[in-house]
Amino acid sequence: MSEGQRQAHLDAQGQYPAKHRRAPKGQDVITLKPAVLVAEDDAALCSLLRYNLDREGYCVLKACDGEEALHIAIERQPDLVLIDWMLPEISGLEVCRRLRLRQETRNIPIVMLSARSEENDRIRGLDTGADDYVVKPFSMRELMARLRAVMRRLRPSLAEDVIRVGDIEIDRNSHRVRCSGMDVHLGPTEFKLLGHLIKHPGRVFTREQLLDTIWGAGVYVDTRTVDVHVGRLRKALNSGRGRGPIRTIRSTGYVLDEAFVN
């Protein structure tokens, strides 16, 4: 959601300007759960998938048609996409093809669900870019096991409790951070910011993208809030060294410098 869209929404609702809004109570409960986009138009199956994914420790994003799925995948860049072939608006197969064509989404793991069980259909789904193909009806236990296998293979850092990138170490369970072997004390928002940036080294995030990912698309906060929290994170990580891992890209946003993770 762009800053203009945020302000237009606020004006339409007759609420205070974004810079005077506060996040709702409980918004500061921050986790580093892997995000899974579930694109499924069957409401009952979508609810069942969400329930089981919640139990597995995932943060679930939902889409009811292909157009919405494509938009969310591009804007939020989840850690995994679970998508039905036969979606309205744009088919899941076409969404998969388009995601593989975009540089920022081409490496997102995709698991396709479909009632199409013929060998040619399975091959077509995999050749279009799906990392796994699951035929309906399926065992929920098997599906969860397949998702864990895909995450271990394609997102190994997210399958572990401790994420290590360069000299930065994040323990997702204890919410502890170490840098160059020293403990780093971060607030909950800075912790989630670091967790998000560290999953995508070298990728530039705009302030609006960070707002939507860290605070949520439905929370209206001024973009300068991002600068404040990035400044705090930078100060904590830069202690004891001249140049830190987070760079500012002028007029754009922030990036975790790949030079610090190689």
Tab-separated table of C-alpha atoms in Angstrom:
chain	number	residue	atom	x	y	z
A	1	MET	CA	0.000	0.000	0.000
A	2	SER	CA	1.511	3.316	-1.072
A	3	GLU	CA	1.594	6.429	1.088
A	4	GLY	CA	-1.009	8.017	-1.206
A	5	GLN	CA	-3.324	5.053	-0.779
A	6	ARG	CA	-2.856	5.222	2.983
A	7	GLN	CA	-3.813	8.886	3.099
A	8	ALA	CA	-6.739	8.397	0.708
A	9	HIS	CA	-8.048	5.629	2.934
A	10	LEU	CA	-7.752	7.790	6.014
A	11	ASP	CA	-9.521	10.700	4.366
A	12	ALA	CA	-12.357	8.460	3.235
A	13	GLN	CA	-12.731	7.156	6.773
A	14	GLY	CA	-12.556	10.648	8.265
A	15	GLN	CA	-9.810	9.627	10.681
A	16	TYR	CA	-6.730	11.428	11.925
A	17	PRO	CA	-3.669	11.817	9.664
A	18	ALA	CA	-1.391	8.793	9.560
A	19	LYS	CA	1.341	10.383	11.676
A	20	HIS	CA	-1.071	10.714	14.603
A	21	ARG	CA	-2.346	7.131	14.465
A	22	ARG	CA	-1.000	4.486	16.810
A	23	ALA	CA	-0.801	0.796	16.200
A	24	PRO	CA	-3.632	-1.115	17.906
A	25	LYS	CA	-3.052	-2.762	21.255
A	26	GLY	CA	-1.100	-5.984	20.809
A	27	GLN	CA	0.533	-4.861	17.566
A	28	ASP	CA	3.952	-4.888	19.219
A	29	VAL	CA	3.827	-8.657	19.692
A	30	ILE	CA	6.521	-9.392	17.128
A	31	THR	CA	7.586	-12.795	15.804
A	32	LEU	CA	9.790	-14.101	13.038
A	33	LYS	CA	7.331	-16.701	11.801
A	34	PRO	CA	7.810	-17.737	8.163
A	35	ALA	CA	4.988	-16.276	6.053
A	36	VAL	CA	2.910	-18.578	3.839
A	37	LEU	CA	0.508	-17.223	1.232
A	38	VAL	CA	-2.523	-19.503	0.857
A	39	ALA	CA	-4.297	-18.879	-2.468
A	40	GLU	CA	-7.481	-20.975	-2.385
A	41	ASP	CA	-11.047	-20.050	-3.372
A	42	ASP	CA	-12.680	-22.882	-1.381
A	43	ALA	CA	-13.470	-21.131	1.916
A	44	ALA	CA	-13.728	-24.343	3.956
A	45	LEU	CA	-10.410	-25.705	2.694
A	46	CYS	CA	-8.767	-22.301	3.160
A	47	SER	CA	-9.863	-22.221	6.814
A	48	LEU	CA	-8.578	-25.757	7.349
A	49	LEU	CA	-5.247	-24.889	5.771
A	50	ARG	CA	-4.937	-21.778	7.905
A	51	TYR	CA	-5.682	-23.712	11.090
A	52	ASN	CA	-3.006	-26.318	10.344
A	53	LEU	CA	-0.434	-23.787	9.181
A	54	ASP	CA	-0.994	-21.758	12.367
A	55	ARG	CA	-0.305	-24.907	14.383
A	56	GLU	CA	2.893	-25.460	12.395
A	57	GLY	CA	4.111	-21.989	13.361
A	58	TYR	CA	3.549	-20.115	10.107
A	59	CYS	CA	2.171	-16.617	9.608
A	60	VAL	CA	-0.672	-17.061	7.088
A	61	LEU	CA	-1.618	-14.637	4.318
A	62	LYS	CA	-4.805	-15.376	2.353
A	63	ALA	CA	-5.964	-14.773	-1.209
A	64	CYS	CA	-9.259	-15.863	-2.774
A	65	ASP	CA	-8.363	-15.402	-6.444
A	66	GLY	CA	-5.324	-15.317	-8.677
A	67	GLU	CA	-5.217	-11.560	-9.060
A	68	GLU	CA	-5.150	-11.035	-5.298
A	69	ALA	CA	-2.572	-13.808	-4.896
A	70	LEU	CA	-0.260	-12.181	-7.443
A	71	HIS	CA	-0.596	-8.780	-5.765
A	72	ILE	CA	0.117	-10.122	-2.268
A	73	ALA	CA	3.039	-12.252	-3.447
A	74	ILE	CA	4.689	-9.267	-5.137
A	75	GLU	CA	4.014	-6.808	-2.310
A	76	ARG	CA	4.652	-9.048	0.704
A	77	GLN	CA	7.059	-11.622	-0.769
A	78	PRO	CA	6.105	-14.515	1.508
A	79	ASP	CA	8.491	-17.311	2.347
A	80	LEU	CA	6.278	-19.865	0.595
A	81	VAL	CA	3.213	-19.848	-1.678
A	82	LEU	CA	0.564	-22.571	-1.443
A	83	ILE	CA	-1.682	-22.127	-4.463
A	84	ASP	CA	-4.643	-23.869	-6.103
A	85	TRP	CA	-4.434	-24.372	-9.874
A	86	MET	CA	-8.092	-23.505	-10.572
A	87	LEU	CA	-8.347	-20.003	-9.103
A	88	PRO	CA	-10.806	-17.387	-10.434
A	89	GLU	CA	-9.576	-14.243	-12.258
A	90	ILE	CA	-6.079	-15.642	-12.935
A	91	SER	CA	-5.315	-19.345	-12.704
A	92	GLY	CA	-2.819	-20.577	-10.140
A	93	LEU	CA	-0.719	-21.921	-12.996
A	94	GLU	CA	-0.506	-18.445	-14.563
A	95	VAL	CA	0.281	-16.853	-11.179
A	96	CYS	CA	3.119	-19.344	-10.790
A	97	ARG	CA	4.446	-18.491	-14.261
A	98	ARG	CA	4.346	-14.741	-13.599
A	99	LEU	CA	6.060	-15.052	-10.227
A	100	ARG	CA	8.901	-16.994	-11.824
A	101	LEU	CA	9.366	-14.228	-14.399
A	102	ARG	CA	9.848	-11.483	-11.793
A	103	GLN	CA	13.300	-11.072	-10.274
A	104	GLU	CA	11.982	-10.312	-6.788
A	105	THR	CA	9.680	-13.357	-6.636
A	106	ARG	CA	11.370	-15.967	-8.819
A	107	ASN	CA	12.961	-17.768	-5.857
A	108	ILE	CA	9.865	-17.995	-3.639
A	109	PRO	CA	9.013	-21.686	-3.067
A	110	ILE	CA	5.641	-22.611	-4.607
A	111	VAL	CA	3.533	-25.668	-3.798
A	112	MET	CA	0.599	-26.231	-6.156
A	113	LEU	CA	-2.686	-27.860	-5.135
A	114	SER	CA	-4.939	-29.360	-7.778
A	115	ALA	CA	-7.654	-31.921	-8.430
A	116	ARG	CA	-5.882	-32.591	-11.750
A	117	SER	CA	-4.171	-35.910	-11.156
A	118	GLU	CA	-3.012	-36.875	-14.651
A	119	GLU	CA	0.724	-37.196	-15.210
A	120	ASN	CA	0.683	-34.496	-17.904
A	121	ASP	CA	-0.954	-32.042	-15.478
A	122	ARG	CA	1.599	-32.743	-12.759
A	123	ILE	CA	4.437	-32.277	-15.217
A	124	ARG	CA	2.895	-29.059	-16.523
A	125	GLY	CA	2.582	-27.647	-12.997
A	126	LEU	CA	6.175	-28.504	-12.101
A	127	ASP	CA	7.551	-27.244	-15.424
A	128	THR	CA	5.707	-23.937	-14.946
A	129	GLY	CA	7.656	-23.370	-11.743
A	130	ALA	CA	5.992	-25.206	-8.864
A	131	ASP	CA	8.464	-26.807	-6.449
A	132	ASP	CA	5.947	-29.480	-5.467
A	133	TYR	CA	2.555	-30.634	-6.733
A	134	VAL	CA	-0.100	-32.043	-4.379
A	135	VAL	CA	-3.231	-33.723	-5.729
A	136	LYS	CA	-6.603	-33.141	-4.052
A	137	PRO	CA	-7.922	-34.673	-1.899
A	138	PHE	CA	-4.823	-34.889	0.230
A	139	SER	CA	-3.778	-35.780	3.748
A	140	MET	CA	-3.196	-32.631	5.792
A	141	ARG	CA	-0.358	-34.344	7.667
A	142	GLU	CA	1.346	-35.224	4.391
A	143	LEU	CA	0.894	-31.687	3.064
A	144	MET	CA	2.486	-30.191	6.191
A	145	ALA	CA	5.372	-32.656	5.847
A	146	ARG	CA	5.817	-31.642	2.198
A	147	LEU	CA	5.889	-27.957	3.168
A	148	ARG	CA	8.526	-28.640	5.810
A	149	ALA	CA	10.596	-30.524	3.214
A	150	VAL	CA	10.333	-27.654	0.712
A	151	MET	CA	11.328	-25.133	3.391
A	152	ARG	CA	14.316	-27.245	4.453
A	153	ARG	CA	15.468	-27.504	0.851
A	154	LEU	CA	14.800	-23.972	-0.398
A	155	ARG	CA	14.684	-21.870	2.794
A	156	PRO	CA	17.070	-23.734	5.123
A	157	SER	CA	17.607	-20.753	7.434
A	158	LEU	CA	13.860	-20.525	8.113
A	159	ALA	CA	13.651	-24.195	9.018
A	160	GLU	CA	16.056	-23.608	11.898
A	161	ASP	CA	15.505	-21.839	15.195
A	162	VAL	CA	18.792	-19.936	14.866
A	163	ILE	CA	19.446	-17.843	11.743
A	164	ARG	CA	23.089	-16.990	10.973
A	165	VAL	CA	24.009	-14.516	8.264
A	166	GLY	CA	27.556	-13.215	8.220
A	167	ASP	CA	28.471	-12.325	11.803
A	168	ILE	CA	24.819	-11.774	12.792
A	169	GLU	CA	22.951	-14.498	14.666
A	170	ILE	CA	19.224	-14.452	15.502
A	171	ASP	CA	17.599	-16.942	17.857
A	172	ARG	CA	13.911	-16.919	16.930
A	173	ASN	CA	12.781	-18.769	20.063
A	174	SER	CA	14.555	-16.666	22.673
A	175	HIS	CA	14.447	-13.433	20.605
A	176	ARG	CA	18.162	-12.989	21.175
A	177	VAL	CA	20.553	-11.371	18.700
A	178	ARG	CA	24.346	-11.627	18.622
A	179	CYS	CA	26.681	-9.663	16.370
A	180	SER	CA	30.381	-10.540	16.136
A	181	GLY	CA	29.876	-12.778	19.161
A	182	MET	CA	28.415	-9.994	21.313
A	183	ASP	CA	24.839	-9.778	22.562
A	184	VAL	CA	22.780	-7.064	20.876
A	185	HIS	CA	19.739	-5.734	22.713
A	186	LEU	CA	16.846	-4.888	20.374
A	187	GLY	CA	13.269	-3.803	20.874
A	188	PRO	CA	10.510	-5.992	19.358
A	189	THR	CA	10.115	-3.830	16.243
A	190	GLU	CA	13.854	-3.644	15.581
A	191	PHE	CA	14.023	-7.424	16.066
A	192	LYS	CA	11.421	-7.999	13.372
A	193	LEU	CA	13.016	-5.438	11.050
A	194	LEU	CA	16.359	-7.237	11.299
A	195	GLY	CA	14.648	-10.596	10.793
A	196	HIS	CA	12.995	-9.365	7.614
A	197	LEU	CA	16.095	-7.726	6.151
A	198	ILE	CA	18.309	-10.677	6.973
A	199	LYS	CA	16.066	-13.014	4.970
A	200	HIS	CA	16.604	-10.875	1.859
A	201	PRO	CA	20.231	-9.650	1.792
A	202	GLY	CA	20.921	-7.309	-1.101
A	203	ARG	CA	17.263	-6.500	-1.711
A	204	VAL	CA	16.158	-2.874	-1.358
A	205	PHE	CA	12.927	-2.297	0.573
A	206	THR	CA	10.979	0.937	0.345
A	207	ARG	CA	9.629	2.485	3.526
A	208	GLU	CA	6.095	1.616	2.429
A	209	GLN	CA	7.029	-2.044	1.939
A	210	LEU	CA	8.600	-2.189	5.397
A	211	LEU	CA	5.531	-0.536	6.913
A	212	ASP	CA	3.212	-3.128	5.347
A	213	THR	CA	5.435	-6.046	6.358
A	214	ILE	CA	6.426	-5.037	9.888
A	215	TRP	CA	3.385	-3.055	11.072
A	216	GLY	CA	0.758	-4.600	8.780
A	217	ALA	CA	-1.147	-3.271	5.775
A	218	GLY	CA	-4.121	-2.223	7.925
A	219	VAL	CA	-2.105	-0.100	10.367
A	220	TYR	CA	-1.590	3.569	9.515
A	221	VAL	CA	1.780	4.897	10.616
A	222	ASP	CA	3.868	7.666	9.082
A	223	THR	CA	6.784	6.464	6.935
A	224	ARG	CA	9.198	8.431	9.138
A	225	THR	CA	8.503	5.836	11.825
A	226	VAL	CA	10.513	3.400	9.700
A	227	ASP	CA	13.495	5.781	9.735
A	228	VAL	CA	13.361	5.987	13.530
A	229	HIS	CA	13.385	2.219	14.036
A	230	VAL	CA	16.022	1.608	11.361
A	231	GLY	CA	18.152	4.226	13.115
A	232	ARG	CA	17.822	2.351	16.403
A	233	LEU	CA	18.648	-0.964	14.734
A	234	ARG	CA	21.645	0.570	13.008
A	235	LYS	CA	22.973	2.023	16.257
A	236	ALA	CA	22.715	-1.357	17.979
A	237	LEU	CA	24.417	-3.280	15.152
A	238	ASN	CA	27.108	-0.685	14.413
A	239	SER	CA	28.476	-0.599	17.953
A	240	GLY	CA	32.205	-1.216	17.807
A	241	ARG	CA	32.615	-0.979	14.045
A	242	GLY	CA	32.834	1.843	11.547
A	243	ARG	CA	30.274	0.779	8.968
A	244	GLY	CA	27.237	-1.336	9.691
A	245	PRO	CA	25.323	-3.859	7.559
A	246	ILE	CA	22.268	-1.674	6.801
A	247	ARG	CA	22.616	0.858	3.996
A	248	THR	CA	20.289	3.688	3.031
A	249	ILE	CA	19.378	3.868	-0.647
A	250	ARG	CA	18.665	7.523	-1.319
A	251	SER	CA	15.038	8.347	-2.152
A	252	THR	CA	14.170	4.635	-1.981
A	253	GLY	CA	14.657	2.811	1.307
A	254	TYR	CA	16.999	0.365	3.027
A	255	VAL	CA	19.005	-2.755	2.234
A	256	LEU	CA	21.102	-5.289	4.155
A	257	ASP	CA	24.470	-5.000	2.445
A	258	GLU	CA	25.476	-8.310	0.857
A	259	ALA	CA	29.119	-7.524	1.619
A	260	PHE	CA	28.391	-8.254	5.302
A	261	VAL	CA	26.845	-11.681	4.702
A	262	ASN	CA	29.423	-13.269	2.380
